[in-house]
XYZ file of C-alpha atoms in Angstrom:
773
model
C 71.184 8.063 5.395
C 71.004 10.445 2.459
C 68.884 13.008 4.313
C 68.493 16.560 3.067
C 69.858 19.013 5.629
C 67.010 21.419 6.304
C 69.429 24.198 7.230
C 71.221 24.033 3.893
C 70.250 26.332 1.046
C 72.194 25.557 -2.084
C 74.120 28.430 -3.615
C 75.250 28.205 -7.229
C 78.216 29.877 -8.873
C 77.295 32.598 -11.347
C 79.497 32.398 -14.455
C 77.652 34.897 -16.633
C 79.880 37.495 -18.288
C 79.733 41.122 -17.053
C 77.823 42.232 -20.155
C 75.258 39.459 -19.630
C 74.902 40.416 -15.968
C 74.428 44.050 -16.911
C 71.423 43.104 -19.046
C 70.093 40.576 -16.532
C 70.245 43.129 -13.710
C 68.374 45.673 -15.824
C 65.668 43.105 -16.634
C 65.392 42.082 -12.968
C 64.926 45.691 -11.888
C 62.371 46.201 -14.647
C 60.229 43.369 -13.357
C 60.785 44.424 -9.731
C 61.856 48.065 -9.411
C 62.286 50.145 -6.302
C 59.112 52.200 -5.878
C 59.101 55.277 -3.690
C 56.330 55.382 -1.111
C 55.123 58.877 -0.296
C 55.703 59.911 3.307
C 52.192 61.352 3.362
C 50.667 57.977 2.523
C 49.780 55.696 5.414
C 51.383 52.387 4.494
C 52.325 49.408 6.630
C 56.076 49.357 7.343
C 56.491 45.899 5.796
C 54.662 46.976 2.643
C 56.837 50.085 2.391
C 60.000 47.990 2.708
C 58.737 45.648 -0.019
C 57.882 48.481 -2.416
C 61.195 50.251 -1.852
C 63.249 47.087 -2.497
C 64.344 46.330 -6.038
C 65.452 42.957 -7.358
C 69.105 44.035 -7.436
C 68.909 45.310 -3.848
C 67.872 41.786 -2.857
C 70.773 40.241 -4.880
C 68.246 38.524 -7.129
C 70.315 38.927 -10.350
C 73.256 37.030 -8.823
C 70.939 34.238 -7.610
C 69.226 34.017 -10.995
C 72.606 33.922 -12.734
C 73.798 31.085 -10.513
C 70.650 29.029 -11.026
C 70.751 29.684 -14.752
C 74.383 28.626 -15.088
C 74.329 25.491 -12.949
C 70.739 24.212 -12.772
C 69.134 25.088 -16.083
C 69.816 22.506 -18.817
C 67.335 23.783 -21.379
C 68.384 23.190 -25.021
C 67.910 26.902 -25.788
C 69.964 28.089 -22.855
C 72.648 29.356 -25.237
C 70.065 31.505 -26.985
C 69.164 33.194 -23.714
C 72.800 34.041 -23.091
C 73.148 35.448 -26.592
C 70.037 37.553 -26.016
C 71.438 38.951 -22.761
C 74.690 39.840 -24.505
C 72.837 41.482 -27.411
C 70.809 43.604 -24.992
C 74.011 45.031 -23.533
C 74.850 46.564 -26.935
C 73.162 49.384 -28.824
C 72.828 47.483 -32.097
C 71.600 44.318 -30.378
C 69.044 46.312 -28.405
C 67.826 48.013 -31.571
C 67.269 44.599 -33.185
C 65.463 43.132 -30.156
C 63.699 46.207 -28.793
C 62.996 48.325 -31.851
C 61.940 51.965 -31.607
C 62.082 52.009 -27.804
C 65.881 52.279 -28.046
C 65.862 55.348 -30.239
C 66.559 58.827 -28.930
C 66.764 62.334 -30.400
C 69.958 62.869 -28.425
C 73.401 61.404 -29.047
C 74.196 58.509 -29.246
C 70.624 58.163 -30.669
C 70.498 54.389 -30.020
C 70.733 53.163 -26.440
C 71.302 49.682 -25.031
C 68.595 48.104 -22.878
C 70.314 48.851 -19.518
C 70.580 52.549 -20.466
C 66.835 52.971 -20.993
C 64.348 54.357 -18.478
C 62.116 52.132 -16.371
C 59.105 53.142 -18.465
C 60.856 52.225 -21.728
C 62.114 48.897 -20.379
C 58.626 47.988 -19.151
C 57.194 48.736 -22.589
C 59.829 46.450 -24.147
C 59.030 43.540 -21.821
C 55.323 43.887 -22.560
C 56.036 43.916 -26.304
C 58.039 40.691 -25.934
C 55.191 38.976 -24.066
C 52.953 39.372 -27.140
C 55.596 39.464 -29.861
C 54.985 37.937 -33.286
C 58.442 36.352 -32.974
C 57.957 33.267 -30.843
C 61.612 33.236 -29.726
C 61.065 36.586 -28.000
C 57.960 35.194 -26.273
C 60.014 32.164 -25.246
C 62.724 34.426 -23.806
C 60.151 36.552 -21.981
C 58.370 33.550 -20.431
C 61.603 31.932 -19.280
C 63.209 35.058 -17.830
C 59.972 36.082 -16.078
C 59.690 32.686 -14.401
C 63.292 32.699 -13.181
C 63.375 36.255 -11.870
C 60.036 36.374 -10.071
C 60.375 32.864 -8.665
C 63.831 33.600 -7.252
C 62.899 36.991 -5.777
C 59.904 35.637 -3.859
C 61.583 32.418 -2.673
C 65.146 33.434 -1.783
C 65.690 33.460 1.994
C 68.180 34.984 4.388
C 69.993 33.312 7.284
C 66.716 33.350 9.268
C 64.873 31.592 6.416
C 62.856 34.736 5.737
C 62.146 36.793 2.620
C 61.813 40.581 2.607
C 58.409 40.411 0.851
C 56.629 37.781 2.920
C 55.246 39.947 5.720
C 54.017 42.495 3.194
C 52.138 39.890 1.141
C 50.743 38.012 4.146
C 52.815 34.848 3.756
C 54.033 32.941 6.806
C 56.790 30.977 5.079
C 56.882 27.391 6.353
C 53.874 26.148 8.322
C 54.088 27.901 11.746
C 53.152 24.637 13.504
C 55.992 22.883 11.693
C 58.470 25.550 12.811
C 57.633 24.776 16.443
C 57.782 21.030 15.845
C 61.207 21.160 14.174
C 62.662 23.350 16.902
C 61.709 20.654 19.404
C 63.153 17.935 17.174
C 66.393 19.858 16.722
C 66.750 19.970 20.493
C 66.246 16.200 20.596
C 68.940 15.697 17.955
C 71.332 17.892 19.900
C 70.519 15.992 23.063
C 71.126 12.743 21.238
C 74.745 13.728 20.762
C 75.087 14.678 24.414
C 73.165 11.825 26.054
C 73.182 9.086 23.440
C 72.318 6.088 25.597
C 69.424 7.784 27.372
C 67.955 9.187 24.178
C 68.068 5.828 22.422
C 65.571 4.563 24.975
C 63.227 7.560 24.935
C 63.291 9.070 21.433
C 61.354 7.664 18.479
C 64.059 7.119 15.848
C 61.429 7.058 13.109
C 60.287 10.539 14.142
C 63.874 11.809 13.986
C 65.122 10.043 10.871
C 62.018 9.063 8.913
C 60.048 5.887 8.313
C 62.656 4.424 5.932
C 65.856 5.110 7.855
C 66.641 1.418 8.426
C 66.519 0.649 4.699
C 68.565 3.533 3.313
C 72.102 2.890 2.107
C 74.246 5.991 1.698
C 76.685 5.999 -1.181
C 78.450 8.995 0.359
C 80.833 6.540 1.991
C 84.053 4.826 0.915
C 83.229 1.972 -1.460
C 84.128 -0.774 0.985
C 81.831 0.682 3.654
C 78.959 1.082 1.208
C 79.509 -2.521 0.049
C 79.472 -3.742 3.647
C 76.217 -1.901 4.308
C 74.631 -3.782 1.398
C 76.048 -7.104 2.587
C 74.563 -6.510 6.032
C 71.066 -6.489 4.528
C 71.698 -9.636 2.502
C 72.962 -8.449 -0.893
C 76.033 -10.226 -2.340
C 78.599 -7.577 -3.322
C 81.919 -7.979 -5.072
C 84.386 -5.103 -5.332
C 85.672 -5.186 -8.890
C 87.816 -2.127 -9.575
C 91.387 -3.081 -8.832
C 93.035 0.117 -10.020
C 91.700 2.775 -7.620
C 93.330 5.524 -9.677
C 91.407 4.611 -12.819
C 88.024 6.221 -13.416
C 85.114 3.860 -12.876
C 83.020 2.896 -15.898
C 80.461 0.294 -16.877
C 83.314 -2.010 -17.884
C 85.307 -1.073 -14.778
C 82.720 -0.553 -11.995
C 83.584 0.103 -8.374
C 81.472 -2.846 -7.298
C 78.787 -5.262 -8.472
C 75.774 -6.087 -6.312
C 73.384 -8.964 -7.006
C 69.648 -9.114 -6.312
C 66.419 -10.654 -7.567
C 64.989 -7.363 -8.806
C 66.338 -3.877 -9.311
C 63.789 -1.065 -9.383
C 64.792 2.296 -10.869
C 62.635 4.930 -9.192
C 60.703 4.938 -5.936
C 57.492 6.784 -6.773
C 53.954 5.530 -7.254
C 55.119 2.921 -9.762
C 58.505 1.787 -8.508
C 57.554 2.023 -4.840
C 54.579 -0.297 -5.308
C 56.521 -2.964 -7.207
C 59.437 -2.809 -4.776
C 57.139 -3.277 -1.792
C 55.199 -6.148 -3.339
C 58.300 -8.077 -4.447
C 60.188 -7.619 -1.166
C 57.185 -8.640 0.918
C 56.942 -11.801 -1.197
C 60.468 -12.735 -0.133
C 62.616 -11.509 -3.020
C 65.716 -9.351 -2.660
C 64.959 -5.921 -4.103
C 67.276 -2.966 -4.636
C 65.732 0.458 -5.318
C 67.782 3.127 -7.100
C 66.559 6.703 -6.609
C 68.120 9.712 -8.335
C 66.770 12.101 -5.687
C 67.571 12.268 -2.002
C 65.596 11.113 1.008
C 63.941 13.878 2.994
C 62.765 12.670 6.398
C 59.832 14.559 7.927
C 62.018 16.484 10.353
C 64.529 17.295 7.626
C 61.956 19.048 5.466
C 62.303 22.802 5.214
C 58.818 23.526 3.765
C 60.535 26.453 2.031
C 59.394 26.813 -1.565
C 62.727 27.623 -3.232
C 64.985 25.087 -1.454
C 62.319 22.367 -1.686
C 61.819 22.710 -5.430
C 65.599 22.742 -5.845
C 66.062 19.570 -3.809
C 62.876 17.517 -4.325
C 61.696 18.343 -7.865
C 63.038 17.315 -11.254
C 65.510 19.928 -12.545
C 64.987 21.960 -9.385
C 61.422 22.795 -10.422
C 62.797 24.877 -13.315
C 61.772 22.512 -16.099
C 59.866 23.973 -19.054
C 59.026 22.745 -22.529
C 61.327 23.671 -25.418
C 59.276 26.765 -26.238
C 58.971 27.724 -22.528
C 55.199 27.699 -22.954
C 54.565 25.214 -20.169
C 56.041 24.732 -16.700
C 56.556 21.039 -15.836
C 56.522 19.919 -12.199
C 57.659 16.377 -11.329
C 59.020 14.828 -8.142
C 62.646 13.748 -7.838
C 63.045 12.396 -4.319
C 62.482 9.146 -2.437
C 58.758 8.535 -2.910
C 58.763 10.443 -6.209
C 55.642 12.412 -7.029
C 53.712 10.785 -4.184
C 55.935 12.678 -1.731
C 55.166 16.127 -3.112
C 51.762 15.709 -4.780
C 48.469 17.160 -3.575
C 46.884 13.958 -2.133
C 44.191 13.440 -4.799
C 43.450 9.709 -5.047
C 40.890 9.359 -7.828
C 40.153 5.939 -9.299
C 40.466 5.362 -13.049
C 37.265 6.863 -14.536
C 34.959 4.276 -16.081
C 34.926 5.990 -19.473
C 38.752 5.705 -19.543
C 38.587 2.025 -18.531
C 36.123 1.450 -21.372
C 38.325 3.335 -23.833
C 41.428 1.355 -22.925
C 39.739 -2.040 -22.807
C 37.348 -1.696 -25.773
C 38.914 0.645 -28.327
C 42.555 -0.246 -27.521
C 41.754 -3.933 -26.734
C 43.711 -3.930 -23.481
C 42.007 -6.707 -21.530
C 43.939 -5.859 -18.369
C 41.684 -2.922 -17.576
C 38.444 -4.916 -17.599
C 39.968 -7.759 -15.570
C 39.309 -8.678 -11.937
C 43.061 -8.274 -11.350
C 42.845 -4.555 -12.157
C 39.658 -4.021 -10.151
C 41.260 -5.751 -7.159
C 44.428 -3.715 -7.642
C 42.427 -0.472 -7.364
C 40.970 -1.683 -4.068
C 44.354 -2.806 -2.737
C 46.178 0.445 -3.442
C 43.329 2.605 -2.110
C 43.241 0.597 1.098
C 47.028 0.791 1.431
C 46.922 4.591 1.121
C 43.926 4.993 3.421
C 41.950 6.789 0.715
C 38.854 8.553 2.057
C 36.385 11.260 0.975
C 35.710 13.334 4.075
C 37.081 16.790 4.889
C 36.665 18.495 8.275
C 37.597 22.034 7.243
C 38.046 23.293 3.714
C 40.874 25.614 2.731
C 40.491 28.990 1.004
C 40.683 27.941 -2.666
C 38.495 24.863 -2.326
C 35.862 26.735 -0.314
C 35.674 29.294 -3.132
C 35.346 26.585 -5.781
C 32.628 24.759 -3.849
C 30.567 27.880 -3.077
C 30.789 29.180 -6.644
C 29.633 25.844 -8.064
C 26.769 25.574 -5.573
C 25.602 29.118 -6.387
C 25.551 28.306 -10.106
C 24.161 24.778 -9.811
C 27.342 23.254 -11.224
C 28.234 19.745 -10.049
C 30.839 19.761 -7.282
C 32.151 16.809 -5.295
C 34.688 15.826 -2.677
C 38.040 14.539 -3.926
C 39.220 11.219 -2.474
C 42.548 11.775 -0.681
C 45.302 9.630 0.834
C 45.243 11.787 3.956
C 42.803 11.978 6.899
C 39.711 14.252 7.008
C 41.395 16.757 9.345
C 44.607 17.066 7.292
C 44.531 20.859 6.928
C 47.930 21.427 5.298
C 48.839 23.691 2.406
C 52.500 22.650 2.348
C 52.153 19.006 1.169
C 53.711 20.014 -2.145
C 56.952 20.398 -0.154
C 56.692 16.997 1.568
C 54.365 15.819 4.331
C 55.479 17.182 7.696
C 53.687 14.548 9.799
C 53.568 11.476 7.538
C 49.773 11.472 7.435
C 49.758 11.773 3.652
C 50.311 8.174 2.611
C 52.710 8.352 -0.306
C 54.960 5.399 -1.140
C 57.576 6.427 1.440
C 54.904 5.928 4.119
C 53.384 2.727 2.677
C 54.908 0.464 0.027
C 58.523 1.399 0.723
C 57.898 0.805 4.427
C 56.831 -2.727 3.435
C 60.116 -3.069 1.558
C 62.178 -1.983 4.550
C 60.210 -3.966 7.140
C 60.464 -7.147 5.063
C 64.241 -7.189 5.555
C 64.571 -7.996 1.851
C 65.170 -4.588 0.388
C 67.328 -1.482 0.388
C 67.031 2.006 -1.096
C 70.003 3.855 -2.585
C 69.233 7.614 -2.736
C 71.313 9.897 -4.918
C 71.947 7.133 -7.459
C 71.004 7.646 -11.114
C 70.620 4.733 -13.523
C 72.639 5.423 -16.651
C 72.039 2.224 -18.619
C 69.908 -0.900 -18.562
C 72.137 -3.931 -19.168
C 71.024 -6.885 -21.260
C 72.421 -9.781 -23.259
C 71.174 -12.404 -25.666
C 71.360 -16.108 -24.902
C 71.600 -18.771 -27.572
C 68.235 -19.840 -28.865
C 66.527 -16.607 -27.791
C 64.909 -14.258 -30.301
C 65.390 -11.159 -28.163
C 67.704 -9.760 -25.536
C 67.242 -10.444 -21.843
C 67.698 -7.800 -19.140
C 70.569 -8.526 -16.743
C 70.635 -5.419 -14.542
C 71.478 -1.732 -14.410
C 74.563 0.474 -14.342
C 74.191 3.477 -12.043
C 76.268 6.477 -11.068
C 76.538 8.718 -8.033
C 78.688 11.570 -6.781
C 81.285 10.780 -4.152
C 83.349 13.760 -3.000
C 82.694 15.573 -6.275
C 83.683 12.622 -8.491
C 81.296 10.431 -10.495
C 81.446 6.768 -9.526
C 79.777 3.877 -11.350
C 78.483 0.564 -9.998
C 76.559 -2.363 -11.453
C 73.443 -4.155 -10.234
C 73.004 -7.685 -11.588
C 69.391 -8.801 -11.347
C 66.969 -11.460 -12.545
C 64.410 -8.823 -13.524
C 64.737 -5.082 -14.108
C 61.958 -2.567 -13.503
C 62.251 1.001 -14.812
C 59.961 3.494 -13.078
C 61.676 6.887 -13.498
C 58.552 8.740 -14.594
C 57.274 9.728 -18.024
C 60.008 12.348 -18.517
C 62.992 10.238 -17.417
C 62.145 6.663 -18.430
C 62.338 7.261 -22.231
C 65.853 8.803 -22.114
C 67.096 5.872 -19.992
C 65.693 3.327 -22.445
C 67.177 5.200 -25.391
C 70.594 5.455 -23.690
C 70.396 1.719 -23.155
C 70.096 1.049 -26.873
C 66.403 0.233 -27.215
C 65.181 1.096 -30.709
C 61.376 0.996 -30.414
C 60.205 4.071 -32.327
C 57.451 4.782 -29.787
C 59.840 5.446 -26.907
C 59.460 9.087 -25.885
C 56.497 9.752 -28.149
C 52.792 10.117 -27.256
C 53.618 12.274 -24.226
C 50.523 13.712 -22.554
C 50.790 16.508 -20.017
C 47.285 17.336 -18.746
C 47.793 21.030 -19.623
C 46.429 23.429 -17.028
C 45.308 27.041 -17.287
C 44.105 29.133 -14.357
C 41.762 31.915 -13.325
C 41.929 33.993 -10.174
C 39.606 35.932 -7.882
C 40.444 38.460 -5.180
C 38.523 38.313 -1.882
C 39.413 41.244 0.419
C 39.805 40.427 4.121
C 36.997 42.696 5.271
C 35.640 42.192 8.834
C 32.455 40.427 7.735
C 33.841 39.133 4.456
C 34.102 35.598 3.163
C 36.179 33.470 3.258
C 36.854 34.271 6.916
C 39.408 37.017 7.540
C 41.971 34.600 9.014
C 41.943 32.264 6.004
C 44.855 32.424 3.562
C 45.039 31.218 -0.032
C 48.028 28.944 0.640
C 46.603 27.133 3.674
C 44.339 24.094 3.999
C 44.021 20.858 2.072
C 45.261 21.523 -1.458
C 42.657 19.392 -3.232
C 39.351 18.669 -1.510
C 36.751 19.771 -4.097
C 36.389 19.476 -7.868
C 33.826 20.035 -10.591
C 33.221 17.994 -13.736
C 30.971 20.665 -15.281
C 33.344 21.017 -18.273
C 34.841 17.492 -18.248
C 32.538 15.786 -20.814
C 32.739 12.535 -18.825
C 29.365 11.410 -20.209
C 30.220 12.255 -23.841
C 33.662 12.106 -25.475
C 35.541 11.770 -22.186
C 37.781 14.627 -23.319
C 37.189 17.901 -21.555
C 38.470 19.954 -18.624
C 38.346 19.013 -14.954
C 38.130 21.988 -12.562
C 40.236 21.848 -9.387
C 42.403 24.124 -7.216
C 46.213 24.522 -7.170
C 48.874 24.988 -4.522
C 50.506 28.345 -5.218
C 53.069 29.733 -2.826
C 54.674 33.133 -3.637
C 57.296 31.878 -6.112
C 54.927 30.003 -8.414
C 52.141 32.551 -7.887
C 54.335 35.449 -9.038
C 55.733 33.455 -11.976
C 52.284 32.691 -13.359
C 50.191 35.826 -12.799
C 50.327 38.483 -15.525
C 52.985 41.184 -15.276
C 52.012 44.563 -16.685
C 54.382 46.819 -14.737
C 56.705 46.702 -11.755
C 54.266 48.629 -9.593
C 51.266 46.512 -10.607
C 53.188 43.322 -9.790
C 53.868 44.531 -6.255
C 50.240 45.572 -5.814
C 49.120 42.120 -7.019
C 51.518 40.403 -4.643
C 50.109 42.380 -1.708
C 46.784 40.657 -2.517
C 48.461 37.221 -2.662
C 47.079 35.792 0.593
C 43.475 36.578 -0.393
C 43.649 35.671 -4.084
C 41.956 32.368 -4.884
C 43.057 30.336 -7.884
C 41.204 27.540 -9.629
C 42.349 25.681 -12.724
C 41.074 23.720 -15.687
C 42.952 20.493 -16.450
C 42.498 19.048 -19.928
C 42.544 15.384 -20.825
C 44.714 16.142 -23.818
C 44.326 14.546 -27.223
C 47.442 16.306 -28.432
C 50.813 14.855 -27.522
C 54.497 15.693 -27.369
C 57.911 14.051 -27.428
C 60.556 13.487 -24.759
C 63.728 14.124 -26.747
C 66.036 14.078 -23.716
C 65.671 14.679 -19.967
C 65.754 18.441 -20.558
C 64.225 18.664 -24.012
C 60.464 18.184 -24.118
C 58.526 19.184 -27.228
C 54.825 19.773 -26.705
C 52.048 21.938 -28.057
C 48.364 21.575 -27.257
C 46.085 20.935 -30.218
C 42.933 22.815 -31.198
C 40.547 20.497 -29.358
C 42.498 20.769 -26.127
C 42.574 24.552 -26.494
C 38.789 24.632 -26.887
C 38.336 22.445 -23.819
C 40.569 24.690 -21.716
C 38.748 27.775 -22.964
C 35.470 26.157 -21.952
C 36.956 25.508 -18.524
C 38.113 29.140 -18.272
C 34.622 30.402 -18.990
C 33.183 28.248 -16.184
C 35.964 29.245 -13.760
C 35.415 32.982 -14.186
C 31.724 32.475 -13.451
C 32.513 30.324 -10.419
C 34.832 32.949 -8.929
C 32.301 35.721 -9.448
C 29.465 33.631 -8.002
C 31.579 32.852 -4.952
C 31.839 36.584 -4.202
C 35.179 37.662 -5.675
C 35.690 41.408 -5.894
C 38.066 41.110 -8.867
C 38.552 38.299 -11.367
C 41.058 37.634 -14.142
C 43.136 35.050 -16.015
C 46.850 34.556 -16.679
C 46.869 36.150 -20.111
C 49.791 38.639 -20.275
C 47.531 41.612 -21.025
C 46.507 41.278 -17.397
C 42.910 42.364 -17.850
C 40.863 42.240 -14.671
C 37.252 42.982 -13.829
C 35.822 44.512 -10.655
C 32.743 42.328 -10.444
C 31.012 44.553 -7.885
C 30.958 47.611 -10.155
C 29.908 46.327 -13.575
C 26.652 45.501 -15.280
C 25.611 42.010 -16.322
C 26.356 42.931 -19.942
C 29.892 44.080 -19.080
C 30.456 40.901 -17.060
C 29.353 38.665 -19.928
C 31.546 40.573 -22.383
C 34.576 40.161 -20.113
C 33.983 36.436 -19.613
C 33.533 35.855 -23.343
C 36.653 37.841 -24.302
C 38.970 36.410 -21.674
C 37.895 32.780 -22.106
C 38.245 32.919 -25.883
C 41.837 34.179 -25.950
C 44.219 31.764 -27.738
C 46.261 29.424 -25.550
C 48.498 27.924 -28.232
C 50.488 31.066 -29.039
C 52.831 31.036 -25.995
C 51.115 34.097 -24.547
C 49.412 32.472 -21.542
C 51.811 30.335 -19.511
C 50.427 26.815 -18.970
C 51.394 24.241 -16.352
C 51.666 20.476 -16.034
C 51.938 18.390 -12.889
C 51.006 15.105 -14.615
C 53.129 13.562 -17.353
C 52.186 10.248 -19.002
C 52.111 8.047 -22.106
C 55.719 8.315 -23.328
C 56.252 4.498 -23.220
C 52.669 3.496 -23.705
C 51.123 0.087 -23.197
C 49.531 -1.685 -26.130
C 48.937 -4.934 -27.992
C 51.263 -4.196 -30.923
C 54.992 -3.316 -30.782
C 54.467 -1.095 -33.813
C 52.348 1.316 -31.765
C 53.480 0.717 -28.166
C 56.536 0.132 -25.963
C 55.283 -2.415 -23.407
C 52.733 -5.230 -23.397
C 49.900 -5.687 -20.899
C 52.279 -7.244 -18.366
C 54.371 -4.096 -18.440
C 57.263 -5.895 -20.169
C 59.053 -4.161 -23.044
C 58.581 -5.706 -26.465
C 62.313 -5.489 -27.157
C 63.972 -6.810 -23.997
C 62.761 -9.803 -22.009
C 62.722 -9.283 -18.251
C 62.687 -5.474 -18.589
C 59.520 -3.893 -17.235
C 58.237 -0.316 -17.148
C 56.024 0.671 -14.226
C 55.202 4.369 -14.156
C 52.815 6.823 -15.829
C 54.719 6.513 -19.100
C 52.799 3.273 -19.794
C 49.383 5.008 -19.841
C 47.787 4.247 -23.246
C 46.258 7.747 -23.480
C 45.890 10.775 -21.247
C 43.894 9.894 -18.123
C 42.009 13.128 -17.442
C 42.221 12.933 -13.643
C 45.007 12.856 -11.057
C 47.013 9.695 -11.897
C 48.285 8.338 -8.537
C 45.704 5.566 -8.017
C 45.840 4.478 -11.668
C 49.636 4.211 -11.831
C 49.755 2.346 -8.519
C 47.091 -0.079 -9.715
C 48.918 -0.733 -13.010
C 52.194 -1.180 -11.111
C 50.501 -3.631 -8.737
C 49.320 -5.678 -11.738
C 52.802 -5.553 -13.279
C 54.214 -6.729 -9.945
C 52.053 -9.871 -10.183
C 53.571 -10.628 -13.602
C 57.085 -10.073 -12.243
C 56.356 -12.323 -9.265
C 55.334 -15.117 -11.608
C 58.627 -14.780 -13.513
C 60.658 -14.814 -10.296
C 58.762 -17.862 -9.007
C 59.534 -19.745 -12.216
C 63.188 -18.819 -11.936
C 63.272 -19.916 -8.300
C 61.640 -23.241 -9.175
C 64.073 -23.704 -12.071
C 67.033 -23.019 -9.781
C 65.709 -25.444 -7.144
C 65.316 -28.161 -9.796
C 68.892 -27.675 -10.981
C 70.173 -27.902 -7.419
C 68.220 -31.125 -6.842
C 69.647 -32.624 -10.049
C 73.164 -31.793 -8.891
């Protein structure tokens, strides 16, 4: 069924050369050195163990090397390897590190690994603010990899040596108990199969979609039979089993009414609507299916298995971390539940300025209502988590507007692990809603682990443009790539804003707008430390990583009533890996001190509706740089966030700028506070110094009324190829400015109505031909 085995942690082969590893190990131990704890100092045993452990003692360099070699596909990967090699030499170190490598003793110039901890730390700090942007790029990338790996790698007990010291529980403790019980049921199933079949809920064991999943990890004839059993005609084409499969020599061809590439908030909606209407629908999903009981809720393994590029995707200059889902259900499986309707000022912009009538139509208004009802969107929250409570209190103290965020989860859904999949199915992503409709209709099937490599099309006589005829897709079977063909009446591409443009380009589409106009909703963060004192607030038992991820937001810096371009203030989900990757590093000791405050450090972020845009060059090459207006909006958000954290009662506040300046709010004057806020919120954000994030990508195949400036029309159909539709966030005409799930589902629902009309016409045409015969 394509499930992810929760007990499996992927290990990757490290093929770095010894010289490269020598430099990498030295850098790892610079970021995370072994620090001696004085025997006279009273320190918790777990904290002492954490401080005394270095990155190399935890085998972090080998893990980083493996990930780097096998998972990272960044276009500048070669440059990082060259840099590591240079650092292993005296001359290379002199070029990259300057005066820090010089000595009054022979041999006078030392390589990076030969330097002292103090010298190496000074070098890393110089790189973080270097005038040479390639050094800043190298610093950002290597910092992310090393700190993320150290704080997420787990042993055979699924534990990390730092977690107890920093107050992190690992996976949700309630989920640990639940999965132990489920594991016993699965073991019992093998021992007492007939009895268990009567008493055990198969959906609980295998997930809500288990009846509709077709595994391609089977011999071709068995996979073909599985498709035939659910009503799809399949013909096995490849006669020579020894020949490699290709588009011209596929293993088999399957026929359907509609093929949908991607199963997220766009593809999942269309697939469900079409299948429920009686059409045969095949869904291709590059990621795997992770049933509730097969989730690990471990940060490292989950990002590796459920996120695009293993969660290690950054822009070309490594200035922004990009997070996108790559699993059945797409982003809706791992997002933070926010279900905000398309803001009215955005609707007005799209319908008036861009003349897109769809967005002022009753169809779109009804679509919003339909998708919100399907997801069970509601506003209430029973208990607020740490970060959101801080945001709400700070806003209330200052008189800033603050409001509840609509969510596709119930009021009592107090879960901080939804970014790793929903453990109980109460977050209503597409794998709990629209894809369930697909499966229950009996008209659809989902193929996990299958990546579309080309959209197929042909031109009929008398037509002025090509017509889509299906998709070629590939999958791994026993370590070998296999290729099959789907022949369909309509083709829907919904791979997401980062993956749809490369697929269209590989397929031969020439529209110059494909891949351009990419918006990323850039995010910058501020933090506040709240000690767990007996009578402190938030309550002593509350942790920064627990509770609903998004329940409160402020539009104080959003400019909704003016230009519509500003910064929305919300809260993130930061578990130890992402937390450590983003916070400033000023020394190995300071990093460990910061991490010991992890569980009581609140983060809030400013999300810009960006006017600037980037380009998707390839799946792993994304060019993007925020423009001056977006920078100003984020700086305005930063200023508000620092005030909010202080007003909420934080003891210390700071930002993610690499200088790592922090302010003890309790011991400064009002003048000193104002100076700090002004200085920290006015620091540049476009110079690669402060690491930015993006969890929303959109606009790279935008909708419009003119093929000269857009990729698809208002029905979602591409201008170039008839019968080829795009249904994901890439069709957004501009940046949205709020969490996009409701908007993309509503657009996809509207596109589904257009596709239904085409399929009805085809069905009527076929019926007429049959009657004539």
